[in-house]
Amino acid sequence: MDFDNAYNILDLISEKNVIKPSDLVILINLSHHDDSEIRAYVAELLALANDVEAERTLITLSNDEDELVRVNACDSLSTFATTNSYEQLLKCILNDQSLLVKKYAILSLIDIMNYVNVDKNELNMLFGNLTQKDDISISASGFKGLYMMGDKEHLNDIINLLTAEDYHDRCTVINILEDIMENDNQKSIFSALIKLRKTEKSEAVNSIIDKVISEYKQ
């Protein structure tokens, strides 16, 4: 199937609220498409399919040669709280050479870790090691993992990363702060975001700050 036809079919599937068995067959078939953009789109849509075959396909796509395909596959695996998905995400964290893939694998693993029987001591050690990485997004994700495991003192560690030099990293940190926001920490997070807003030069960062604050003040 050529690119345009495949993309149009995926667009039609994306407009549906439920992935039907016939749609899943199409997605699985297109997961083998020669074009990486099609495979990446498939990896995104498979998050909507609550099916073991969808999970298996995503696990395969998380080993794809293309970085974006692996990113989308790891992101979509966050909807499959199974041991197989957990173990595959862990492999991506430990072995994938792409920092972007690692970040999405970490965040998806955090999403499912409380629904899978895992060794919490090993997980705690993993997150602790990740916080020591030079890459801000990886470090911030590690701190999020520790925070979600109950180590609430790491909130300040995440907030401190708002001083990251790269605005992409600051965006990542803000998104993580939004993810962990709750009644007990909302005041501290708002205070940090408002302080950053006063000096922030990046429109992208300011846009995220404004969105977070406006949504939670409604």
mmCIF file of C-alpha atoms in Angstrom:
data_model
loop_
_atom_site.group_PDB
_atom_site.id
_atom_site.type_symbol
_atom_site.label_atom_id
_atom_site.label_comp_id
_atom_site.label_asym_id
_atom_site.label_seq_id
_atom_site.Cartn_x
_atom_site.Cartn_y
_atom_site.Cartn_z
ATOM 1 C CA MET A 1 0.000 0.000 0.000
ATOM 2 C CA ASP A 2 1.413 3.399 -0.953
ATOM 3 C CA PHE A 3 2.058 6.134 1.611
ATOM 4 C CA ASP A 4 -0.954 8.353 0.827
ATOM 5 C CA ASN A 5 -3.492 5.525 0.984
ATOM 6 C CA ALA A 6 -1.982 4.165 4.182
ATOM 7 C CA TYR A 7 -1.968 7.600 5.813
ATOM 8 C CA ASN A 8 -5.577 8.279 4.809
ATOM 9 C CA ILE A 9 -6.684 4.957 6.295
ATOM 10 C CA LEU A 10 -4.883 5.746 9.551
ATOM 11 C CA ASP A 11 -6.526 9.173 9.652
ATOM 12 C CA LEU A 12 -9.953 7.513 9.382
ATOM 13 C CA ILE A 13 -9.108 5.099 12.198
ATOM 14 C CA SER A 14 -7.838 7.954 14.382
ATOM 15 C CA GLU A 15 -11.262 9.624 14.208
ATOM 16 C CA LYS A 16 -12.965 6.642 15.854
ATOM 17 C CA ASN A 17 -13.567 6.354 19.586
ATOM 18 C CA VAL A 18 -13.046 2.596 19.581
ATOM 19 C CA ILE A 19 -10.597 0.464 17.609
ATOM 20 C CA LYS A 20 -12.606 -2.376 16.087
ATOM 21 C CA PRO A 21 -11.075 -5.816 15.392
ATOM 22 C CA SER A 22 -11.016 -4.993 11.671
ATOM 23 C CA ASP A 23 -9.146 -1.758 12.420
ATOM 24 C CA LEU A 24 -6.635 -3.619 14.555
ATOM 25 C CA VAL A 25 -5.885 -5.999 11.679
ATOM 26 C CA ILE A 26 -5.151 -2.988 9.484
ATOM 27 C CA LEU A 27 -2.925 -1.406 12.123
ATOM 28 C CA ILE A 28 -0.944 -4.588 12.625
ATOM 29 C CA ASN A 29 -0.466 -4.969 8.877
ATOM 30 C CA LEU A 30 0.645 -1.349 8.508
ATOM 31 C CA SER A 31 3.092 -1.750 11.398
ATOM 32 C CA HIS A 32 5.290 -3.479 8.784
ATOM 33 C CA HIS A 33 5.052 -0.601 6.289
ATOM 34 C CA ASP A 34 8.304 0.470 4.660
ATOM 35 C CA ASP A 35 7.751 4.120 5.602
ATOM 36 C CA SER A 36 8.718 4.946 9.186
ATOM 37 C CA GLU A 37 6.128 7.751 9.360
ATOM 38 C CA ILE A 38 3.375 5.203 8.824
ATOM 39 C CA ARG A 39 4.837 2.879 11.453
ATOM 40 C CA ALA A 40 5.089 5.802 13.897
ATOM 41 C CA TYR A 41 1.434 6.690 13.274
ATOM 42 C CA VAL A 42 0.454 3.063 13.862
ATOM 43 C CA ALA A 43 2.385 3.030 17.137
ATOM 44 C CA GLU A 44 0.448 6.105 18.244
ATOM 45 C CA LEU A 45 -2.963 4.658 17.372
ATOM 46 C CA LEU A 46 -2.338 1.261 18.974
ATOM 47 C CA ALA A 47 -2.660 2.960 22.360
ATOM 48 C CA LEU A 48 -6.404 2.998 21.652
ATOM 49 C CA ALA A 49 -6.614 -0.779 21.233
ATOM 50 C CA ASN A 50 -7.084 -2.797 24.410
ATOM 51 C CA ASP A 51 -5.843 -6.041 22.925
ATOM 52 C CA VAL A 52 -2.930 -8.401 23.498
ATOM 53 C CA GLU A 53 -2.040 -8.308 19.780
ATOM 54 C CA ALA A 54 -1.813 -4.526 19.942
ATOM 55 C CA GLU A 55 0.541 -4.832 22.884
ATOM 56 C CA ARG A 56 2.709 -7.385 21.073
ATOM 57 C CA THR A 57 2.893 -5.124 18.040
ATOM 58 C CA LEU A 58 3.917 -2.173 20.190
ATOM 59 C CA ILE A 59 6.628 -4.241 21.860
ATOM 60 C CA THR A 60 7.956 -5.083 18.407
ATOM 61 C CA LEU A 61 7.765 -1.440 17.303
ATOM 62 C CA SER A 62 9.675 -0.355 20.417
ATOM 63 C CA ASN A 63 12.642 -2.134 18.795
ATOM 64 C CA ASP A 64 12.155 -0.387 15.439
ATOM 65 C CA GLU A 65 15.158 1.112 13.645
ATOM 66 C CA ASP A 66 13.477 4.529 13.584
ATOM 67 C CA GLU A 67 13.656 6.713 16.699
ATOM 68 C CA LEU A 68 10.181 8.268 16.393
ATOM 69 C CA VAL A 69 8.585 4.851 15.961
ATOM 70 C CA ARG A 70 10.250 3.676 19.159
ATOM 71 C CA VAL A 71 9.231 6.876 20.976
ATOM 72 C CA ASN A 72 5.578 6.456 20.008
ATOM 73 C CA ALA A 73 5.636 2.757 20.841
ATOM 74 C CA CYS A 74 7.054 3.390 24.307
ATOM 75 C CA ASP A 75 4.534 6.164 24.857
ATOM 76 C CA SER A 76 1.618 3.922 23.847
ATOM 77 C CA LEU A 77 2.787 1.080 26.077
ATOM 78 C CA SER A 78 1.717 3.256 29.023
ATOM 79 C CA THR A 79 -1.825 2.011 28.352
ATOM 80 C CA PHE A 80 -0.815 -1.638 28.801
ATOM 81 C CA ALA A 81 -0.195 -2.360 32.480
ATOM 82 C CA THR A 82 1.277 -5.820 32.047
ATOM 83 C CA THR A 83 4.503 -7.544 32.964
ATOM 84 C CA ASN A 84 5.448 -7.858 29.291
ATOM 85 C CA SER A 85 5.086 -4.130 28.693
ATOM 86 C CA TYR A 86 6.936 -3.307 31.904
ATOM 87 C CA GLU A 87 9.851 -5.551 30.994
ATOM 88 C CA GLN A 88 10.050 -4.122 27.475
ATOM 89 C CA LEU A 89 10.016 -0.550 28.764
ATOM 90 C CA LEU A 90 12.750 -1.468 31.205
ATOM 91 C CA LYS A 91 14.837 -2.861 28.334
ATOM 92 C CA CYS A 92 14.379 0.376 26.406
ATOM 93 C CA ILE A 93 15.453 2.421 29.415
ATOM 94 C CA LEU A 94 18.582 0.363 29.917
ATOM 95 C CA ASN A 95 19.597 -0.343 26.324
ATOM 96 C CA ASP A 96 18.178 2.182 23.857
ATOM 97 C CA GLN A 97 20.766 4.692 22.647
ATOM 98 C CA SER A 98 18.195 7.467 22.148
ATOM 99 C CA LEU A 99 17.678 9.753 25.134
ATOM 100 C CA LEU A 100 14.234 10.654 23.806
ATOM 101 C CA VAL A 101 13.198 7.011 23.685
ATOM 102 C CA LYS A 102 14.572 6.502 27.181
ATOM 103 C CA LYS A 103 12.537 9.449 28.489
ATOM 104 C CA TYR A 104 9.256 8.155 27.084
ATOM 105 C CA ALA A 105 10.033 4.646 28.293
ATOM 106 C CA ILE A 106 10.659 5.961 31.811
ATOM 107 C CA LEU A 107 7.447 7.978 31.885
ATOM 108 C CA SER A 108 5.380 5.038 30.592
ATOM 109 C CA LEU A 109 6.988 2.677 33.080
ATOM 110 C CA ILE A 110 6.036 5.099 35.869
ATOM 111 C CA ASP A 111 2.444 5.085 34.615
ATOM 112 C CA ILE A 112 2.110 1.302 34.884
ATOM 113 C CA MET A 113 4.496 0.406 37.735
ATOM 114 C CA ASN A 114 1.813 0.390 40.430
ATOM 115 C CA TYR A 115 -0.307 -2.074 38.467
ATOM 116 C CA VAL A 116 2.440 -4.657 37.886
ATOM 117 C CA ASN A 117 4.183 -6.939 40.364
ATOM 118 C CA VAL A 118 7.703 -5.471 40.406
ATOM 119 C CA ASP A 119 10.660 -5.365 42.766
ATOM 120 C CA LYS A 120 10.244 -1.917 44.336
ATOM 121 C CA ASN A 121 13.829 -1.913 45.662
ATOM 122 C CA GLU A 122 15.231 -2.470 42.181
ATOM 123 C CA LEU A 123 12.880 0.148 40.790
ATOM 124 C CA ASN A 124 13.942 2.630 43.443
ATOM 125 C CA MET A 125 17.586 1.981 42.533
ATOM 126 C CA LEU A 126 16.823 2.450 38.838
ATOM 127 C CA PHE A 127 15.158 5.808 39.388
ATOM 128 C CA GLY A 128 17.959 6.883 41.703
ATOM 129 C CA ASN A 129 20.538 6.103 39.020
ATOM 130 C CA LEU A 130 18.538 8.005 36.421
ATOM 131 C CA THR A 131 18.505 11.159 38.557
ATOM 132 C CA GLN A 132 22.299 11.242 38.276
ATOM 133 C CA LYS A 133 22.277 11.466 34.476
ATOM 134 C CA ASP A 134 23.477 14.653 32.796
ATOM 135 C CA ASP A 135 20.426 14.836 30.562
ATOM 136 C CA ILE A 136 17.849 16.988 32.339
ATOM 137 C CA SER A 137 14.794 15.216 30.934
ATOM 138 C CA ILE A 138 16.119 11.834 32.067
ATOM 139 C CA SER A 139 17.063 13.174 35.486
ATOM 140 C CA ALA A 140 13.675 14.850 35.930
ATOM 141 C CA SER A 141 11.903 11.647 34.921
ATOM 142 C CA GLY A 142 13.938 9.730 37.489
ATOM 143 C CA PHE A 143 12.917 12.183 40.203
ATOM 144 C CA LYS A 144 9.289 11.816 39.100
ATOM 145 C CA GLY A 145 9.594 8.065 39.508
ATOM 146 C CA LEU A 146 10.946 8.438 43.037
ATOM 147 C CA TYR A 147 8.225 10.962 43.874
ATOM 148 C CA MET A 148 5.494 8.639 42.587
ATOM 149 C CA MET A 149 6.941 5.842 44.723
ATOM 150 C CA GLY A 150 6.289 7.991 47.776
ATOM 151 C CA ASP A 151 9.525 9.956 48.200
ATOM 152 C CA LYS A 152 7.806 13.336 48.304
ATOM 153 C CA GLU A 153 10.992 15.193 49.249
ATOM 154 C CA HIS A 154 12.046 14.948 45.597
ATOM 155 C CA LEU A 155 9.528 17.625 44.644
ATOM 156 C CA ASN A 156 12.187 20.261 45.277
ATOM 157 C CA ASP A 157 14.652 18.341 43.131
ATOM 158 C CA ILE A 158 12.230 18.548 40.230
ATOM 159 C CA ILE A 159 11.501 22.226 40.849
ATOM 160 C CA ASN A 160 15.215 22.988 40.902
ATOM 161 C CA LEU A 161 15.490 21.657 37.351
ATOM 162 C CA LEU A 162 13.361 24.574 36.129
ATOM 163 C CA THR A 163 16.661 26.429 35.840
ATOM 164 C CA ALA A 164 17.743 24.139 32.975
ATOM 165 C CA GLU A 165 19.487 26.016 30.186
ATOM 166 C CA ASP A 166 17.583 24.408 27.304
ATOM 167 C CA TYR A 167 13.966 25.510 27.025
ATOM 168 C CA HIS A 168 12.947 22.024 25.858
ATOM 169 C CA ASP A 169 14.155 20.699 29.200
ATOM 170 C CA ARG A 170 12.240 23.382 31.072
ATOM 171 C CA CYS A 171 9.096 22.354 29.163
ATOM 172 C CA THR A 172 9.667 18.736 30.176
ATOM 173 C CA VAL A 173 10.101 19.693 33.830
ATOM 174 C CA ILE A 174 6.911 21.765 33.805
ATOM 175 C CA ASN A 175 4.958 18.890 32.258
ATOM 176 C CA ILE A 176 6.273 16.568 34.962
ATOM 177 C CA LEU A 177 5.273 19.044 37.660
ATOM 178 C CA GLU A 178 1.795 19.183 36.177
ATOM 179 C CA ASP A 179 1.621 15.370 36.167
ATOM 180 C CA ILE A 180 2.434 15.115 39.870
ATOM 181 C CA MET A 181 0.369 18.103 40.993
ATOM 182 C CA GLU A 182 -2.025 17.432 43.856
ATOM 183 C CA ASN A 183 -3.554 19.425 46.685
ATOM 184 C CA ASP A 184 -0.548 18.996 48.961
ATOM 185 C CA ASN A 185 2.010 20.329 46.486
ATOM 186 C CA GLN A 186 -0.004 22.676 44.315
ATOM 187 C CA LYS A 187 1.018 25.801 46.222
ATOM 188 C CA SER A 188 4.735 24.996 45.952
ATOM 189 C CA ILE A 189 4.475 24.206 42.243
ATOM 190 C CA PHE A 190 2.445 27.324 41.476
ATOM 191 C CA SER A 191 4.947 29.453 43.358
ATOM 192 C CA ALA A 192 7.840 28.007 41.346
ATOM 193 C CA LEU A 193 6.033 28.451 38.027
ATOM 194 C CA ILE A 194 4.976 32.011 38.767
ATOM 195 C CA LYS A 195 8.554 32.853 39.740
ATOM 196 C CA LEU A 196 9.870 31.378 36.498
ATOM 197 C CA ARG A 197 7.187 33.197 34.475
ATOM 198 C CA LYS A 198 8.564 36.560 35.602
ATOM 199 C CA THR A 199 11.929 35.984 33.924
ATOM 200 C CA GLU A 200 11.211 33.382 31.246
ATOM 201 C CA LYS A 201 12.022 34.469 27.681
ATOM 202 C CA SER A 202 10.748 31.406 25.808
ATOM 203 C CA GLU A 203 7.208 31.725 24.478
ATOM 204 C CA ALA A 204 6.893 27.935 24.449
ATOM 205 C CA VAL A 205 7.723 27.714 28.151
ATOM 206 C CA ASN A 206 5.465 30.620 29.078
ATOM 207 C CA SER A 207 2.612 29.063 27.124
ATOM 208 C CA ILE A 208 2.864 25.845 29.124
ATOM 209 C CA ILE A 209 3.112 27.747 32.414
ATOM 210 C CA ASP A 210 0.000 29.783 31.583
ATOM 211 C CA LYS A 211 -1.901 26.634 30.582
ATOM 212 C CA VAL A 212 -1.022 24.802 33.788
ATOM 213 C CA ILE A 213 -1.918 27.717 36.028
ATOM 214 C CA SER A 214 -5.168 28.541 34.222
ATOM 215 C CA GLU A 215 -6.360 24.930 34.221
ATOM 216 C CA TYR A 216 -5.782 24.430 37.920
ATOM 217 C CA LYS A 217 -7.196 27.773 38.994
ATOM 218 C CA GLN A 218 -10.577 27.090 37.365
#
